[in-house]
């Protein structure tokens, strides 16, 4: 258990509304990630963070923003949710500096946009 | 970007059988990790294996980085081994790139 908590775990929202997913970790890891998982696409990186206020885009970042004001929290925001953002969202942490170290995932957040 | 291909895409086994899952990657990598996603969606890290062979109980993994592939062996499979197995590679760009997975179903 890497001490990762995602919230909410399940959410249904309407098209056009903003949504924020929270990832909270208790072990002071510097690197944190947001992935989305869709059938036929596996896991794709949305954004990642390598420190407080240090973030960078992944391969599917359009329509998403992130913030990291504290080491323990990494927030993913959908500014105006669309049906194409219906997905399972996973937060992850790296035990060391970057992906060259063991990666652990949170339990996932199921988001449905109707 | 790097391509990560896993085979077979689907696999059905009888309990007690052995299996080998393969992960091929198209470029040099710094490390490779194997994950198991159980039927409830939880992703568990199985191995961190940039090269060589590691074993953990009935599971073992081998990575041959120079030939750009990794293998995951499951021996004496159990129904609890069911789920999706992902390999993921690190190319030094700070985040992992995942394959599309092998879906394993172990029947009693």
Short mmCIF file of C-alpha atoms in Angstrom, two decimals:
data_model
loop_
_atom_site.label_atom_id
_atom_site.label_comp_id
_atom_site.label_asym_id
_atom_site.label_seq_id
_atom_site.Cartn_x
_atom_site.Cartn_y
_atom_site.Cartn_z
CA UNK A 1 0.00 0.00 0.00
CA UNK A 2 1.60 3.25 -1.17
CA UNK A 3 -0.84 5.44 0.74
CA UNK A 4 -2.71 6.79 -2.29
CA UNK A 5 -6.32 7.89 -1.99
CA UNK A 6 -8.48 9.05 -4.87
CA UNK A 7 -11.73 10.97 -4.51
CA UNK A 8 -14.43 10.75 -5.54
CA UNK A 9 -14.34 7.08 -6.46
CA UNK A 10 -17.47 7.32 -8.57
CA UNK A 11 -19.10 10.36 -10.14
CA UNK A 12 -21.81 11.06 -12.68
CA UNK A 13 -21.86 14.57 -14.07
CA UNK A 14 -23.52 16.49 -16.87
CA UNK A 15 -21.87 17.69 -20.05
CA UNK A 16 -20.41 21.15 -19.66
CA UNK A 17 -19.93 21.07 -15.89
CA UNK A 18 -16.53 21.35 -14.23
CA UNK A 19 -15.20 18.32 -12.38
CA UNK A 20 -12.20 17.97 -10.07
CA UNK A 21 -10.65 14.68 -9.08
CA UNK A 22 -8.31 14.56 -6.13
CA UNK A 23 -5.31 12.35 -5.52
CA UNK A 24 -3.88 12.35 -2.01
CA UNK A 25 -0.69 10.60 -0.91
CA UNK A 26 0.75 10.23 2.55
CA UNK A 27 4.40 9.33 1.82
CA UNK A 28 5.86 12.58 0.47
CA UNK A 29 6.63 11.29 -3.04
CA UNK A 30 7.71 13.96 -5.50
CA UNK A 31 6.39 12.41 -8.71
CA UNK A 32 2.66 11.98 -9.23
CA UNK A 33 0.69 11.06 -12.35
CA UNK A 34 -2.81 11.06 -13.76
CA UNK A 35 -3.73 8.36 -16.29
CA UNK A 36 -6.99 7.53 -17.95
CA UNK A 37 -8.03 4.03 -18.96
CA UNK A 38 -10.37 3.31 -21.84
CA UNK A 39 -11.26 0.07 -23.63
CA UNK A 40 -8.83 -0.57 -26.47
CA UNK A 41 -6.40 2.14 -25.35
CA UNK A 42 -4.88 0.81 -22.18
CA UNK A 43 -3.57 3.48 -19.83
CA UNK A 44 -2.68 6.87 -21.26
CA UNK A 45 -0.90 9.67 -19.46
CA UNK A 46 -2.83 12.91 -18.98
CA UNK A 47 -0.51 15.02 -16.83
CA UNK A 48 2.21 14.46 -14.32
CA UNK A 49 3.93 16.44 -11.60
CA UNK A 50 7.53 16.41 -10.43
CA UNK A 51 7.10 18.70 -7.47
CA UNK A 52 4.95 21.42 -5.96
CA UNK A 53 3.76 23.68 -8.76
CA UNK A 54 5.82 21.67 -11.29
CA UNK A 55 3.64 19.90 -13.83
CA UNK A 56 3.84 18.76 -17.43
CA UNK A 57 1.53 17.43 -20.11
CA UNK A 58 1.10 13.86 -21.18
CA UNK A 59 -0.19 12.43 -24.44
CA UNK A 60 -3.90 13.15 -23.83
CA UNK A 61 -3.86 16.45 -21.94
CA UNK A 62 -6.40 18.40 -24.04
CA UNK A 63 -9.43 19.35 -21.94
CA UNK A 64 -7.64 18.74 -18.64
CA UNK A 65 -5.72 20.91 -16.22
CA UNK A 66 -3.85 20.01 -13.05
CA UNK A 67 -2.61 21.70 -9.94
CA UNK A 68 -0.24 20.76 -7.18
CA UNK A 69 -0.06 23.31 -4.40
CA UNK A 70 1.01 20.78 -1.76
CA UNK A 71 3.23 17.71 -2.03
CA UNK A 72 0.46 15.41 -0.91
CA UNK A 73 -2.30 16.54 -3.30
CA UNK A 74 -2.51 16.39 -7.09
CA UNK A 75 -5.76 17.67 -8.56
CA UNK A 76 -7.12 16.90 -12.01
CA UNK A 77 -9.76 19.28 -13.38
CA UNK A 78 -12.05 18.89 -16.34
CA UNK A 79 -12.98 22.50 -17.05
CA UNK A 80 -16.08 21.59 -19.07
CA UNK A 81 -16.75 17.88 -19.08
CA UNK A 82 -17.58 16.12 -22.35
CA UNK A 83 -18.86 12.62 -23.03
CA UNK A 84 -15.46 11.67 -24.46
CA UNK A 85 -14.04 12.17 -20.97
CA UNK A 86 -16.12 9.34 -19.58
CA UNK A 87 -13.38 7.06 -18.35
CA UNK A 88 -11.61 5.53 -15.39
CA UNK A 89 -8.97 7.85 -13.98
CA UNK A 90 -5.98 6.53 -12.09
CA UNK A 91 -3.54 8.46 -10.01
CA UNK A 92 -0.05 7.05 -9.51
CA UNK A 93 3.12 7.86 -7.62
CA UNK A 94 6.76 7.03 -8.23
CA UNK A 95 8.78 5.84 -5.29
CA UNK A 96 11.82 7.72 -6.53
CA UNK A 97 12.75 10.37 -9.02
CA UNK A 98 10.58 9.82 -12.08
CA UNK A 99 9.35 6.73 -13.85
CA UNK A 100 12.68 4.99 -13.41
CA UNK A 101 11.36 3.74 -10.12
CA UNK A 102 8.55 1.53 -9.02
CA UNK A 103 5.14 3.02 -9.80
CA UNK A 104 2.08 2.48 -7.59
CA UNK A 105 -1.52 3.26 -8.49
CA UNK A 106 -4.50 4.49 -6.58
CA UNK A 107 -7.78 2.60 -6.75
CA UNK A 108 -9.26 4.65 -9.59
CA UNK A 109 -12.09 7.13 -10.09
CA UNK A 110 -14.98 6.13 -12.34
CA UNK A 111 -16.33 9.21 -14.13
CA UNK A 112 -19.43 9.21 -16.31
CA UNK A 113 -20.36 12.32 -18.28
CA UNK A 114 -23.98 12.30 -19.47
CA UNK B 1 6.99 7.67 -29.64
CA UNK B 2 7.84 4.22 -28.45
CA UNK B 3 5.50 1.35 -29.34
CA UNK B 4 4.70 -1.29 -26.73
CA UNK B 5 3.00 -4.44 -27.98
CA UNK B 6 1.69 -7.24 -25.81
CA UNK B 7 0.71 -10.72 -26.85
CA UNK B 8 -1.52 -12.57 -26.81
CA UNK B 9 -4.34 -10.04 -26.36
CA UNK B 10 -6.54 -12.68 -24.74
CA UNK B 11 -5.78 -15.95 -23.01
CA UNK B 12 -8.01 -18.57 -21.43
CA UNK B 13 -6.46 -21.22 -19.19
CA UNK B 14 -7.58 -24.05 -17.01
CA UNK B 15 -6.57 -23.79 -13.40
CA UNK B 16 -3.12 -25.32 -12.90
CA UNK B 17 -1.83 -24.51 -16.38
CA UNK B 18 1.26 -22.44 -17.11
CA UNK B 19 1.43 -19.43 -19.40
CA UNK B 20 3.85 -16.95 -20.93
CA UNK B 21 2.92 -13.36 -21.72
CA UNK B 22 5.12 -11.30 -24.01
CA UNK B 23 5.90 -7.59 -24.22
CA UNK B 24 7.81 -6.16 -27.18
CA UNK B 25 9.00 -2.57 -27.34
CA UNK B 26 10.29 -0.60 -30.28
CA UNK B 27 13.10 1.42 -28.72
CA UNK B 28 15.63 1.38 -25.92
CA UNK B 29 14.15 1.67 -22.47
CA UNK B 30 15.51 2.54 -19.05
CA UNK B 31 13.25 0.14 -17.25
CA UNK B 32 10.17 -2.00 -17.59
CA UNK B 33 7.41 -2.82 -15.13
CA UNK B 34 4.64 -5.42 -15.11
CA UNK B 35 1.23 -4.74 -13.59
CA UNK B 36 -1.81 -6.87 -12.87
CA UNK B 37 -5.27 -5.32 -12.99
CA UNK B 38 -7.72 -7.47 -11.09
CA UNK B 39 -11.41 -7.81 -12.04
CA UNK B 40 -12.25 -5.00 -9.59
CA UNK B 41 -9.98 -2.60 -11.45
CA UNK B 42 -7.13 -2.40 -8.98
CA UNK B 43 -3.65 -2.09 -10.53
CA UNK B 44 -0.90 -3.96 -8.73
CA UNK B 45 2.78 -3.62 -9.49
CA UNK B 46 4.22 -7.10 -10.04
CA UNK B 47 7.78 -6.46 -11.15
CA UNK B 48 10.25 -3.68 -11.69
CA UNK B 49 12.60 -5.37 -14.15
CA UNK B 50 14.89 -3.33 -16.43
CA UNK B 51 16.90 -6.44 -17.25
CA UNK B 52 17.48 -9.99 -16.10
CA UNK B 53 15.08 -12.30 -14.30
CA UNK B 54 13.06 -11.95 -11.12
CA UNK B 55 10.73 -14.33 -9.37
CA UNK B 56 7.91 -13.80 -6.93
CA UNK B 57 6.13 -16.97 -5.95
CA UNK B 58 4.44 -18.49 -9.00
CA UNK B 59 5.26 -15.47 -11.13
CA UNK B 60 8.54 -14.67 -12.77
CA UNK B 61 9.66 -12.14 -15.34
CA UNK B 62 12.57 -11.84 -17.72
CA UNK B 63 13.63 -8.76 -19.65
CA UNK B 64 16.14 -8.88 -22.50
CA UNK B 65 16.67 -5.18 -23.07
CA UNK B 66 19.12 -5.65 -25.95
CA UNK B 67 16.46 -7.59 -27.88
CA UNK B 68 13.62 -5.32 -26.73
CA UNK B 69 11.28 -7.77 -25.10
CA UNK B 70 10.10 -8.99 -21.74
CA UNK B 71 8.28 -12.15 -20.70
CA UNK B 72 5.99 -12.79 -17.77
CA UNK B 73 5.60 -16.41 -16.68
CA UNK B 74 2.68 -17.62 -14.64
CA UNK B 75 2.97 -21.14 -13.32
CA UNK B 76 0.22 -23.30 -11.81
CA UNK B 77 -2.35 -20.63 -12.57
CA UNK B 78 -5.19 -19.93 -10.15
CA UNK B 79 -8.53 -18.23 -10.66
CA UNK B 80 -7.19 -15.26 -8.70
CA UNK B 81 -4.65 -14.70 -11.49
CA UNK B 82 -7.48 -13.60 -13.78
CA UNK B 83 -7.46 -10.03 -14.98
CA UNK B 84 -5.40 -7.91 -17.33
CA UNK B 85 -1.61 -7.86 -17.36
CA UNK B 86 0.14 -4.71 -18.53
CA UNK B 87 3.75 -4.02 -19.25
CA UNK B 88 4.97 -0.44 -19.14
CA UNK B 89 8.28 1.05 -20.20
CA UNK B 90 10.27 4.08 -19.20
CA UNK B 91 12.20 5.90 -21.91
CA UNK B 92 13.60 8.59 -19.66
CA UNK B 93 10.72 10.98 -20.29
CA UNK B 94 9.56 10.90 -16.69
CA UNK B 95 6.42 8.80 -17.24
CA UNK B 96 5.65 5.23 -18.24
CA UNK B 97 4.19 4.17 -21.58
CA UNK B 98 1.81 1.22 -21.33
CA UNK B 99 1.01 -1.63 -23.64
CA UNK B 100 -2.61 -2.49 -24.35
CA UNK B 101 -2.53 -5.51 -22.07
CA UNK B 102 -3.18 -9.25 -22.08
CA UNK B 103 -6.55 -10.31 -20.71
CA UNK B 104 -6.22 -13.59 -18.81
CA UNK B 105 -9.12 -15.74 -17.72
CA UNK B 106 -8.36 -18.76 -15.53
CA UNK B 107 -11.21 -21.22 -15.38
CA UNK B 108 -11.71 -23.62 -12.44
#
